[in-house]
Amino acid sequence: MTGTPEGPQGFAAVSAPVAGPRGPLRRGLDALYLVSGALSGLFLVGIAVTIVAQVVARQLGGTIDSTETAGFCLAASTFLGLAYAFRRGAHIRVTLLIGRAPSGPRRWLELWCVAFSILAVAYFLWWAVDLVWFSWAFDEISPGLMAIPLWIPRSAMALGAAVFLIALVDEFVSILRGVVPSYEANAEHVLEGGE
Amino acid sequence: MSDPGTVAVVLFAVMGLLLASGVWVAVALTAVGFVAMYFFSAAPAGSLLASTVWDASWNWALTALPLFIWMGEILFRTRLSEDMFRGLSPIVGRLPGGLLHVNILGCGVMAAVAGSSAVTCATIGRMSVPELTKRGYDERLIIGTLTGSGTLGLLIPPSIMLIVYGVVAQVSISRLFIAGVVPGAMLIALFMGYVAIRAKLDPSLAPPFEERLSWREKLARSRLLIPVALLIFLVIGSIYGGYATPTEAATMGVLGALGLAAASRTLSLTSFMDALMAAVRTSTMIALILAGAAFLSIAMGFTGVPRVIAAEVKAWNLSAWELLAVLTLLYIVLGCFLDGVSMMVLTASVVLPMVKDAGIDLLWFGIFTVIVVEMAQITPPVGFNLFVLQGLTGRDILKVTRASMPFFALMLLGIVIITVFPGIVTAPVSWMISR
Amino acid sequence: QTWIMASGYPEDNFLTQNIRLFIEEVEANTDLTIDLQSNDTLIKLDAIKTAVQRGQVPMGEIRLGVYGNEDPMYILAGVPFIAPTYEDAWRLKEAQKPYFAEKLEAAGLMVLFYQPWPGQGFYTKTPVETLADFEGKKLRIYSTATQKMGEMLGFQATILPFAEIPQAFSTGLIEALFTSPQTGIDIQAWDNTDYFTYAGAIYSKNAVIVNKAMFDGLPEDARTAILNAASLAEERAWKMSAETTEAQIGILAQNGMTTTDAPEAIMARMREIGKTMVEDWRATASPEAIAVLDAYLAQ
Ligand code: NA
Ligand code: NA
C-alpha cells in the first residue's frame, strides 16, 4: 500500500520516473500504464456510482440493478489496474531470499520472477481472449435486469492482462539492461527502515 | 487419479519453490493451480483458468473490498485518525498496552461494518500503523494486533464467511449472525488481555501514557470521536435502518469519508486522486490474489485431494472430541494453502455429515469453523491478513507471521473455550429467537 | 471412466436427490462412474451451462430461467398460470423439448431430463387475505419477469442478490419473498417471516445436460442405458416435485409458519397478470418460439 502524503501526488503518482533514456517508446509505454491505471480508478468510482444509483432508486421506489454492473466495474478495475500496481510495487511476494541476495544473483532471480510471470500471464491472456471470443460467438448475456452481453465486461479482463503482459516484458528488458526494477524503485510503505 | 499424497507433495514443492524464489503471490497461486489441474485432473486447465478467474473477479460481495479500502485511504488523508487516537487515548490509554487497544477495538468496530477480514485489517491498519509507530509502540505488537483482530471481520456479523457456511450447511444465516457476536467479543477480550499482560511484563513495548486530564478536558477530548462515531453510525445505520445491504454499506462509507474530508477541509482534487489511486493499487493486488486462490481451490477440487483427506479422517471413526481435535488440525494445515471459503466448501460434503453423526450442533460448528478459518488468515504462505500487512508495512511475510503467531494461539484458546462452554455460542441464539 | 457432474443445490434438495437416484441407475447399468459435486462446490450454478459446453465437466444441472435474456423461451414457464398444474407443466415441457434440443445442440449440449420446481408462494411477515396486503410491501425480485409480476401485484420491487436475503429481511430492506417451499427451507425462511401463502401457478424447470461430443464418445449400450435412466428420472422428477410440495409446506408449518393457499382474489389477479405477461412475452419471442406456445395452447 503506497501513496503517503509525502509521495508523488495525484496523477503524477501514476508515472514515477524510471531510470534510463526516455525515448518515445519509453514515454509511450509509461502513457499506456498511466491510462490503464486511470481507467482502473474510473471503474472503481463506477462501482460506487452504480451502487449509489441502486440505493437511491430503491428509496424512490424505482429499480436499478447494480448487482451486475458493480461486479463488472470491479473486474475492469482489477485487471486494468494490474500493470500500474505492478510498476508501483504493490503486488506482494516473499522477499526473504531475494532481499538478501547479493546484486549479481539477485538480478538473475529478478529475471526468473519476471520471466515466469510473463509465461503465466501470456497463458492467461490467451485464454482470456478465448473467453471473450467464446461469449461473443455464443452470444452469452448476463442474467440480470441489465442483460449485458458478457463479451463486453470480459474484454476488460483480457485488455488489462494484455497491458500487464506488456509491462512485464518491458520490465524484463529493463532488468537485462541493468536498470533497477520499477517495482523496487517505486515501492513505498508506511514503515521506513530496513528489514 | 494419482495418489493424493503424491499430488499434495508435488504441489507443496512447486508452491514452495515459486514463493521462495520471489515470484509474486498471485502468480504463484495460479501456477500451482495450473500444475494441479493440468497434471492431476482430466479437466481442461486453460478454459477453466479464464472462467474461474472471471467468476471470482466480478463477485457482488467482493465489490465492498475496494470501496472499504478506498474509504480507508480517504480517511487516512484527513485528520480523522489523529483525532480518533487523541479521543480514544484518555479512554484506553491508561490500560497497560495503551493505544494498542485502539487497534483491537477499532477492528472490532470495523468488523461490525465489513464482512471480510482483509478489509477490516486494511482499513484500520492504514490509519493506525503510522500513528502507533510515531508514538513508539512495539512494531510486532502493532502488526500482530492488526492481523489478529482483523480476522474478527469474519466472526462479527455481517460476515461473508457465515453466509457461505449457512448456505452450505443449511443453517439459518440470521442465527449464525447472532451466534457470532459473543465469541467475537470473547476474542476481543482475549486479545486485549494478552496485550495488557505483555505490556505489564515489558513496559518498553508500549510507551508510558503521561497525560493527566481533568474530566472536563477528557470530555473535550472525547468530542474528537464524534466524526468517527458519525461515520460508524452512517455505515451501520444504513444497514440496520434498512437502507442498504452490508455490501452496499461500503459505498455509504466512501460517501461519509468524503463528507468528513470536505468538512475538515482536507479534500482537494489532489488528495482525492491520491486516495483513489492508492486504493487501486491495494485492491488490485488483493483481488488478483483472491482470483488466483479461487483457481487453486477449484483445481484442488478437480484433483479430489481435499475430499480424499476428509474421507480418510472419516474412516477413523472418532469420538466428538477427537473429531474436533483432528478437524482443527486438518483445517489448520489446509488453511495454510487454501482461502477460507474454499476450505469450507471443498470439505463440507464429507465433514458436515461426519459432524452431524458425532452429535455436534451444526450452528455451533459454524462458529468453530469460522474461528479456524480466521486462523487460516494469518498462516503462511496463503494468509490474506499477512498479505495486507506486508503490503502496508513493507515488512517481509515471515516477520509479519511471527508477529501474528501469539494471536493464532489465542484463537486456538478461543476454540478450546467454546468447546468446553458451548453455551457461549448457542445461548444467545436461543435467548434471541425464543424472545 | 469417471465423469464429474456439477449441480447447484444442497444434498437435501429433492432435485439433488433425484439426480442421485439417476446416477445410481446409470452406474448399475454402465461402466461409467459419475462423481456428483452438488451445492456449487466445484462450478457455480450459473456457470454450469458454459462449463458443460466447454467440456470442463461432462454433465451438470442448469436452471433454465437464468437464460431468459438469451432467449425468451427459457422463461416461458415462469409466466404465472401459463401451466398451472403438473399435467400442464408436463405438456408444456413436451411442446418445448424440440425447441430446446435444437437450441442447445447448436451449443454442443444435450438435455438428458427436465425437473420441475414445485409451485411458488409468498413469504410475508403479515397475513395475506386481500390484494391490499401486498400494497407497497417491498418484494425481493431478481429478474425482469419477477419485477413485472411483483409490481402488477402492488408490491414495491426490490432488487437484491440471493445471499443478502436473510440480512435484508432482518433489517426491513425487504418484507416479502416469492419463491418455492424448497427455497424457503434452504434459507430457513421461518426466522424472518411468519406466513407462507401458496399460489402454485408457476412451475419453472431445471435441466440435466451433458456435453454432446462426450456423450457420443460413449459406447452405444451405455448411451442407451443413460437415456433410459434419464427418461425414468424425468417422470420421477414430476412425482417427487408434487410429493415434496406437500411435505415441504409441512416443514414450513412445523417451524411455526402459518401456511395457507392463496385467496381467490389473489389467484384471479395473478391469472390476469399471466395474460398480460404472455402478451409481453409474444412481443419479444421469435416466430418459432411463438409457434411452440400456440401449439401448446391449442392442445
Ligand atoms: Na463482519
Ligand atoms: Na493461511
mmCIF file of N, CA and C in Angstrom, chain A residues 20-106:
data_model
loop_
_atom_site.group_PDB
_atom_site.id
_atom_site.type_symbol
_atom_site.label_atom_id
_atom_site.label_comp_id
_atom_site.label_asym_id
_atom_site.label_seq_id
_atom_site.Cartn_x
_atom_site.Cartn_y
_atom_site.Cartn_z
ATOM 1 N N GLY A 20 17.160 5.482 -16.970
ATOM 2 C CA GLY A 20 17.428 5.152 -18.365
ATOM 3 C C GLY A 20 16.931 6.249 -19.294
ATOM 4 N N PRO A 21 17.267 6.104 -20.568
ATOM 5 C CA PRO A 21 16.897 7.127 -21.541
ATOM 6 C C PRO A 21 15.381 7.174 -21.718
ATOM 7 N N ARG A 22 14.828 8.355 -21.923
ATOM 8 C CA ARG A 22 13.378 8.494 -22.060
ATOM 9 C C ARG A 22 13.022 8.797 -23.506
ATOM 10 N N GLY A 23 13.131 7.778 -24.344
ATOM 11 C CA GLY A 23 12.782 7.929 -25.745
ATOM 12 C C GLY A 23 11.284 7.882 -25.939
ATOM 13 N N PRO A 24 10.841 7.956 -27.188
ATOM 14 C CA PRO A 24 9.402 7.913 -27.479
ATOM 15 C C PRO A 24 8.766 6.595 -27.034
ATOM 16 N N LEU A 25 9.506 5.485 -27.135
ATOM 17 C CA LEU A 25 8.948 4.194 -26.719
ATOM 18 C C LEU A 25 8.672 4.202 -25.221
ATOM 19 N N ARG A 26 9.686 4.690 -24.473
ATOM 20 C CA ARG A 26 9.556 4.761 -23.016
ATOM 21 C C ARG A 26 8.326 5.602 -22.637
ATOM 22 N N ARG A 27 8.240 6.786 -23.295
ATOM 23 C CA ARG A 27 7.122 7.679 -22.967
ATOM 24 C C ARG A 27 5.793 7.041 -23.348
ATOM 25 N N GLY A 28 5.789 6.349 -24.472
ATOM 26 C CA GLY A 28 4.550 5.692 -24.908
ATOM 27 C C GLY A 28 4.102 4.618 -23.928
ATOM 28 N N LEU A 29 5.068 3.816 -23.481
ATOM 29 C CA LEU A 29 4.727 2.753 -22.540
ATOM 30 C C LEU A 29 4.228 3.335 -21.217
ATOM 31 N N ASP A 30 4.940 4.351 -20.725
ATOM 32 C CA ASP A 30 4.505 4.973 -19.471
ATOM 33 C C ASP A 30 3.096 5.541 -19.614
ATOM 34 N N ALA A 31 2.817 6.115 -20.775
ATOM 35 C CA ALA A 31 1.478 6.659 -21.010
ATOM 36 C C ALA A 31 0.444 5.532 -20.990
ATOM 37 N N LEU A 32 0.819 4.384 -21.554
ATOM 38 C CA LEU A 32 -0.095 3.234 -21.571
ATOM 39 C C LEU A 32 -0.465 2.810 -20.142
ATOM 40 N N TYR A 33 0.568 2.689 -19.287
ATOM 41 C CA TYR A 33 0.302 2.297 -17.900
ATOM 42 C C TYR A 33 -0.527 3.355 -17.190
ATOM 43 N N LEU A 34 -0.232 4.631 -17.519
ATOM 44 C CA LEU A 34 -0.958 5.738 -16.898
ATOM 45 C C LEU A 34 -2.444 5.676 -17.247
ATOM 46 N N VAL A 35 -2.725 5.512 -18.548
ATOM 47 C CA VAL A 35 -4.120 5.472 -18.990
ATOM 48 C C VAL A 35 -4.829 4.263 -18.382
ATOM 49 N N SER A 36 -4.142 3.126 -18.389
ATOM 50 C CA SER A 36 -4.733 1.910 -17.846
ATOM 51 C C SER A 36 -5.042 2.064 -16.352
ATOM 52 N N GLY A 37 -4.091 2.630 -15.614
ATOM 53 C CA GLY A 37 -4.309 2.854 -14.182
ATOM 54 C C GLY A 37 -5.433 3.840 -13.937
ATOM 55 N N ALA A 38 -5.487 4.906 -14.750
ATOM 56 C CA ALA A 38 -6.544 5.896 -14.577
ATOM 57 C C ALA A 38 -7.911 5.269 -14.854
ATOM 58 N N LEU A 39 -7.981 4.413 -15.877
ATOM 59 C CA LEU A 39 -9.237 3.717 -16.171
ATOM 60 C C LEU A 39 -9.646 2.834 -14.987
ATOM 61 N N SER A 40 -8.635 2.194 -14.381
ATOM 62 C CA SER A 40 -8.920 1.360 -13.221
ATOM 63 C C SER A 40 -9.575 2.189 -12.117
ATOM 64 N N GLY A 41 -9.008 3.383 -11.871
ATOM 65 C CA GLY A 41 -9.589 4.275 -10.870
ATOM 66 C C GLY A 41 -11.005 4.687 -11.244
ATOM 67 N N LEU A 42 -11.195 4.960 -12.524
ATOM 68 C CA LEU A 42 -12.516 5.364 -13.002
ATOM 69 C C LEU A 42 -13.548 4.260 -12.740
ATOM 70 N N PHE A 43 -13.149 3.014 -13.001
ATOM 71 C CA PHE A 43 -14.084 1.910 -12.764
ATOM 72 C C PHE A 43 -14.327 1.692 -11.271
ATOM 73 N N LEU A 44 -13.331 2.010 -10.442
ATOM 74 C CA LEU A 44 -13.550 1.915 -9.003
ATOM 75 C C LEU A 44 -14.640 2.914 -8.593
ATOM 76 N N VAL A 45 -14.532 4.141 -9.133
ATOM 77 C CA VAL A 45 -15.583 5.124 -8.890
ATOM 78 C C VAL A 45 -16.910 4.588 -9.437
ATOM 79 N N GLY A 46 -16.819 3.880 -10.586
ATOM 80 C CA GLY A 46 -18.016 3.315 -11.202
ATOM 81 C C GLY A 46 -18.769 2.364 -10.270
ATOM 82 N N ILE A 47 -18.023 1.567 -9.488
ATOM 83 C CA ILE A 47 -18.680 0.671 -8.525
ATOM 84 C C ILE A 47 -19.543 1.503 -7.588
ATOM 85 N N ALA A 48 -18.936 2.551 -7.035
ATOM 86 C CA ALA A 48 -19.655 3.381 -6.070
ATOM 87 C C ALA A 48 -20.869 4.037 -6.726
ATOM 88 N N VAL A 49 -20.679 4.584 -7.932
ATOM 89 C CA VAL A 49 -21.771 5.291 -8.603
ATOM 90 C C VAL A 49 -22.952 4.360 -8.853
ATOM 91 N N THR A 50 -22.668 3.150 -9.369
ATOM 92 C CA THR A 50 -23.771 2.258 -9.691
ATOM 93 C C THR A 50 -24.484 1.770 -8.431
ATOM 94 N N ILE A 51 -23.729 1.611 -7.313
ATOM 95 C CA ILE A 51 -24.383 1.192 -6.064
ATOM 96 C C ILE A 51 -25.219 2.329 -5.471
ATOM 97 N N VAL A 52 -24.690 3.549 -5.541
ATOM 98 C CA VAL A 52 -25.482 4.693 -5.063
ATOM 99 C C VAL A 52 -26.785 4.776 -5.854
ATOM 100 N N ALA A 53 -26.691 4.566 -7.174
ATOM 101 C CA ALA A 53 -27.893 4.609 -8.010
ATOM 102 C C ALA A 53 -28.908 3.574 -7.540
ATOM 103 N N GLN A 54 -28.428 2.370 -7.203
ATOM 104 C CA GLN A 54 -29.340 1.308 -6.759
ATOM 105 C C GLN A 54 -30.013 1.667 -5.438
ATOM 106 N N VAL A 55 -29.212 2.197 -4.493
ATOM 107 C CA VAL A 55 -29.747 2.528 -3.166
ATOM 108 C C VAL A 55 -30.761 3.674 -3.271
ATOM 109 N N VAL A 56 -30.405 4.697 -4.046
ATOM 110 C CA VAL A 56 -31.292 5.852 -4.191
ATOM 111 C C VAL A 56 -32.583 5.445 -4.906
ATOM 112 N N ALA A 57 -32.435 4.679 -5.998
ATOM 113 C CA ALA A 57 -33.612 4.254 -6.754
ATOM 114 C C ALA A 57 -34.562 3.455 -5.862
ATOM 115 N N ARG A 58 -34.003 2.631 -4.995
ATOM 116 C CA ARG A 58 -34.819 1.817 -4.106
ATOM 117 C C ARG A 58 -35.636 2.705 -3.171
ATOM 118 N N GLN A 59 -35.020 3.770 -2.661
ATOM 119 C CA GLN A 59 -35.740 4.668 -1.758
ATOM 120 C C GLN A 59 -36.847 5.418 -2.495
ATOM 121 N N LEU A 60 -36.619 5.676 -3.786
ATOM 122 C CA LEU A 60 -37.615 6.408 -4.566
ATOM 123 C C LEU A 60 -38.638 5.464 -5.183
ATOM 124 N N GLY A 61 -38.510 4.170 -4.901
ATOM 125 C CA GLY A 61 -39.488 3.211 -5.414
ATOM 126 C C GLY A 61 -39.176 2.703 -6.807
ATOM 127 N N GLY A 62 -38.013 3.004 -7.322
ATOM 128 C CA GLY A 62 -37.638 2.507 -8.651
ATOM 129 C C GLY A 62 -36.722 1.303 -8.532
ATOM 130 N N THR A 63 -36.299 0.781 -9.677
ATOM 131 C CA THR A 63 -35.415 -0.381 -9.657
ATOM 132 C C THR A 63 -34.237 -0.165 -10.596
ATOM 133 N N ILE A 64 -33.058 -0.040 -10.034
ATOM 134 C CA ILE A 64 -31.840 -0.055 -10.844
ATOM 135 C C ILE A 64 -31.010 -1.225 -10.349
ATOM 136 N N ASP A 65 -30.603 -2.106 -11.253
ATOM 137 C CA ASP A 65 -29.872 -3.311 -10.875
ATOM 138 C C ASP A 65 -28.378 -3.040 -10.952
ATOM 139 N N SER A 66 -27.733 -2.924 -9.792
ATOM 140 C CA SER A 66 -26.283 -2.708 -9.838
ATOM 141 C C SER A 66 -25.519 -3.962 -9.443
ATOM 142 N N THR A 67 -26.237 -5.071 -9.186
ATOM 143 C CA THR A 67 -25.560 -6.298 -8.787
ATOM 144 C C THR A 67 -24.558 -6.712 -9.861
ATOM 145 N N GLU A 68 -24.968 -6.569 -11.120
ATOM 146 C CA GLU A 68 -24.073 -6.963 -12.206
ATOM 147 C C GLU A 68 -23.101 -5.844 -12.579
ATOM 148 N N THR A 69 -23.629 -4.640 -12.757
ATOM 149 C CA THR A 69 -22.745 -3.551 -13.217
ATOM 150 C C THR A 69 -21.631 -3.293 -12.210
ATOM 151 N N ALA A 70 -21.954 -3.351 -10.910
ATOM 152 C CA ALA A 70 -20.915 -3.128 -9.909
ATOM 153 C C ALA A 70 -19.845 -4.216 -10.028
ATOM 154 N N GLY A 71 -20.277 -5.448 -10.243
ATOM 155 C CA GLY A 71 -19.337 -6.547 -10.398
ATOM 156 C C GLY A 71 -18.464 -6.366 -11.638
ATOM 157 N N PHE A 72 -19.085 -5.934 -12.739
ATOM 158 C CA PHE A 72 -18.306 -5.710 -13.973
ATOM 159 C C PHE A 72 -17.288 -4.597 -13.769
ATOM 160 N N CYS A 73 -17.707 -3.528 -13.072
ATOM 161 C CA CYS A 73 -16.771 -2.430 -12.789
ATOM 162 C C CYS A 73 -15.613 -2.947 -11.929
ATOM 163 N N LEU A 74 -15.932 -3.820 -10.976
ATOM 164 C CA LEU A 74 -14.891 -4.373 -10.110
ATOM 165 C C LEU A 74 -13.855 -5.148 -10.937
ATOM 166 N N ALA A 75 -14.342 -6.022 -11.819
ATOM 167 C CA ALA A 75 -13.414 -6.811 -12.632
ATOM 168 C C ALA A 75 -12.573 -5.899 -13.520
ATOM 169 N N ALA A 76 -13.210 -4.901 -14.141
ATOM 170 C CA ALA A 76 -12.478 -3.983 -15.007
ATOM 171 C C ALA A 76 -11.430 -3.232 -14.203
ATOM 172 N N SER A 77 -11.821 -2.768 -13.018
ATOM 173 C CA SER A 77 -10.885 -2.022 -12.183
ATOM 174 C C SER A 77 -9.693 -2.899 -11.802
ATOM 175 N N THR A 78 -9.964 -4.137 -11.429
ATOM 176 C CA THR A 78 -8.888 -5.045 -11.025
ATOM 177 C C THR A 78 -7.889 -5.251 -12.155
ATOM 178 N N PHE A 79 -8.379 -5.641 -13.335
ATOM 179 C CA PHE A 79 -7.443 -6.037 -14.390
ATOM 180 C C PHE A 79 -6.756 -4.844 -15.038
ATOM 181 N N LEU A 80 -7.512 -3.739 -15.235
ATOM 182 C CA LEU A 80 -6.878 -2.569 -15.833
ATOM 183 C C LEU A 80 -5.844 -1.958 -14.890
ATOM 184 N N GLY A 81 -5.987 -2.239 -13.589
ATOM 185 C CA GLY A 81 -5.035 -1.684 -12.633
ATOM 186 C C GLY A 81 -3.782 -2.521 -12.437
ATOM 187 N N LEU A 82 -3.745 -3.724 -13.034
ATOM 188 C CA LEU A 82 -2.635 -4.651 -12.765
ATOM 189 C C LEU A 82 -1.259 -4.076 -13.096
ATOM 190 N N ALA A 83 -1.127 -3.575 -14.324
ATOM 191 C CA ALA A 83 0.187 -3.096 -14.766
ATOM 192 C C ALA A 83 0.642 -1.922 -13.915
ATOM 193 N N TYR A 84 -0.294 -1.010 -13.672
ATOM 194 C CA TYR A 84 0.015 0.172 -12.871
ATOM 195 C C TYR A 84 0.456 -0.228 -11.464
ATOM 196 N N ALA A 85 -0.319 -1.140 -10.842
ATOM 197 C CA ALA A 85 0.028 -1.582 -9.488
ATOM 198 C C ALA A 85 1.377 -2.309 -9.490
ATOM 199 N N PHE A 86 1.633 -3.040 -10.569
ATOM 200 C CA PHE A 86 2.902 -3.775 -10.684
ATOM 201 C C PHE A 86 4.077 -2.810 -10.727
ATOM 202 N N ARG A 87 3.982 -1.788 -11.591
ATOM 203 C CA ARG A 87 5.072 -0.823 -11.722
ATOM 204 C C ARG A 87 5.316 -0.073 -10.417
ATOM 205 N N ARG A 88 4.270 0.043 -9.600
ATOM 206 C CA ARG A 88 4.416 0.765 -8.341
ATOM 207 C C ARG A 88 4.745 -0.166 -7.178
ATOM 208 N N GLY A 89 5.047 -1.429 -7.482
ATOM 209 C CA GLY A 89 5.490 -2.347 -6.434
ATOM 210 C C GLY A 89 4.397 -2.763 -5.467
ATOM 211 N N ALA A 90 3.121 -2.701 -5.897
ATOM 212 C CA ALA A 90 2.030 -3.031 -4.980
ATOM 213 C C ALA A 90 1.800 -4.535 -4.851
ATOM 214 N N HIS A 91 2.124 -5.293 -5.912
ATOM 215 C CA HIS A 91 1.922 -6.744 -5.818
ATOM 216 C C HIS A 91 2.938 -7.321 -4.849
ATOM 217 N N ILE A 92 2.472 -8.231 -3.992
ATOM 218 C CA ILE A 92 3.369 -8.675 -2.930
ATOM 219 C C ILE A 92 3.974 -10.035 -3.245
ATOM 220 N N ARG A 93 5.094 -10.300 -2.599
ATOM 221 C CA ARG A 93 5.805 -11.559 -2.772
ATOM 222 C C ARG A 93 6.671 -11.790 -1.544
ATOM 223 N N VAL A 94 7.235 -12.978 -1.452
ATOM 224 C CA VAL A 94 8.119 -13.288 -0.340
ATOM 225 C C VAL A 94 9.508 -12.775 -0.694
ATOM 226 N N THR A 95 10.002 -11.782 0.067
ATOM 227 C CA THR A 95 11.276 -11.160 -0.301
ATOM 228 C C THR A 95 12.423 -11.648 0.581
ATOM 229 N N LEU A 96 12.131 -12.678 1.381
ATOM 230 C CA LEU A 96 13.135 -13.131 2.345
ATOM 231 C C LEU A 96 14.455 -13.476 1.666
ATOM 232 N N LEU A 97 14.373 -14.268 0.593
ATOM 233 C CA LEU A 97 15.578 -14.722 -0.097
ATOM 234 C C LEU A 97 16.119 -13.632 -1.013
ATOM 235 N N ILE A 98 15.217 -13.135 -1.856
ATOM 236 C CA ILE A 98 15.616 -12.187 -2.883
ATOM 237 C C ILE A 98 16.140 -10.894 -2.257
ATOM 238 N N GLY A 99 15.589 -10.552 -1.071
ATOM 239 C CA GLY A 99 16.002 -9.323 -0.403
ATOM 240 C C GLY A 99 17.407 -9.418 0.163
ATOM 241 N N ARG A 100 17.886 -10.630 0.381
ATOM 242 C CA ARG A 100 19.204 -10.809 0.974
ATOM 243 C C ARG A 100 20.281 -11.177 -0.044
ATOM 244 N N ALA A 101 19.847 -11.506 -1.276
ATOM 245 C CA ALA A 101 20.802 -11.947 -2.289
ATOM 246 C C ALA A 101 21.711 -10.797 -2.703
ATOM 247 N N PRO A 102 23.025 -11.084 -2.939
ATOM 248 C CA PRO A 102 23.930 -10.052 -3.468
ATOM 249 C C PRO A 102 23.474 -9.640 -4.871
ATOM 250 N N SER A 103 23.925 -8.472 -5.327
ATOM 251 C CA SER A 103 23.305 -7.875 -6.522
ATOM 252 C C SER A 103 23.404 -8.757 -7.771
ATOM 253 N N GLY A 104 24.516 -9.530 -7.918
ATOM 254 C CA GLY A 104 24.631 -10.374 -9.107
ATOM 255 C C GLY A 104 23.532 -11.431 -9.201
ATOM 256 N N PRO A 105 23.516 -12.369 -8.225
ATOM 257 C CA PRO A 105 22.469 -13.396 -8.230
ATOM 258 C C PRO A 105 21.073 -12.780 -8.154
ATOM 259 N N ARG A 106 20.942 -11.652 -7.489
ATOM 260 C CA ARG A 106 19.638 -11.026 -7.338
ATOM 261 C C ARG A 106 19.054 -10.686 -8.707
#
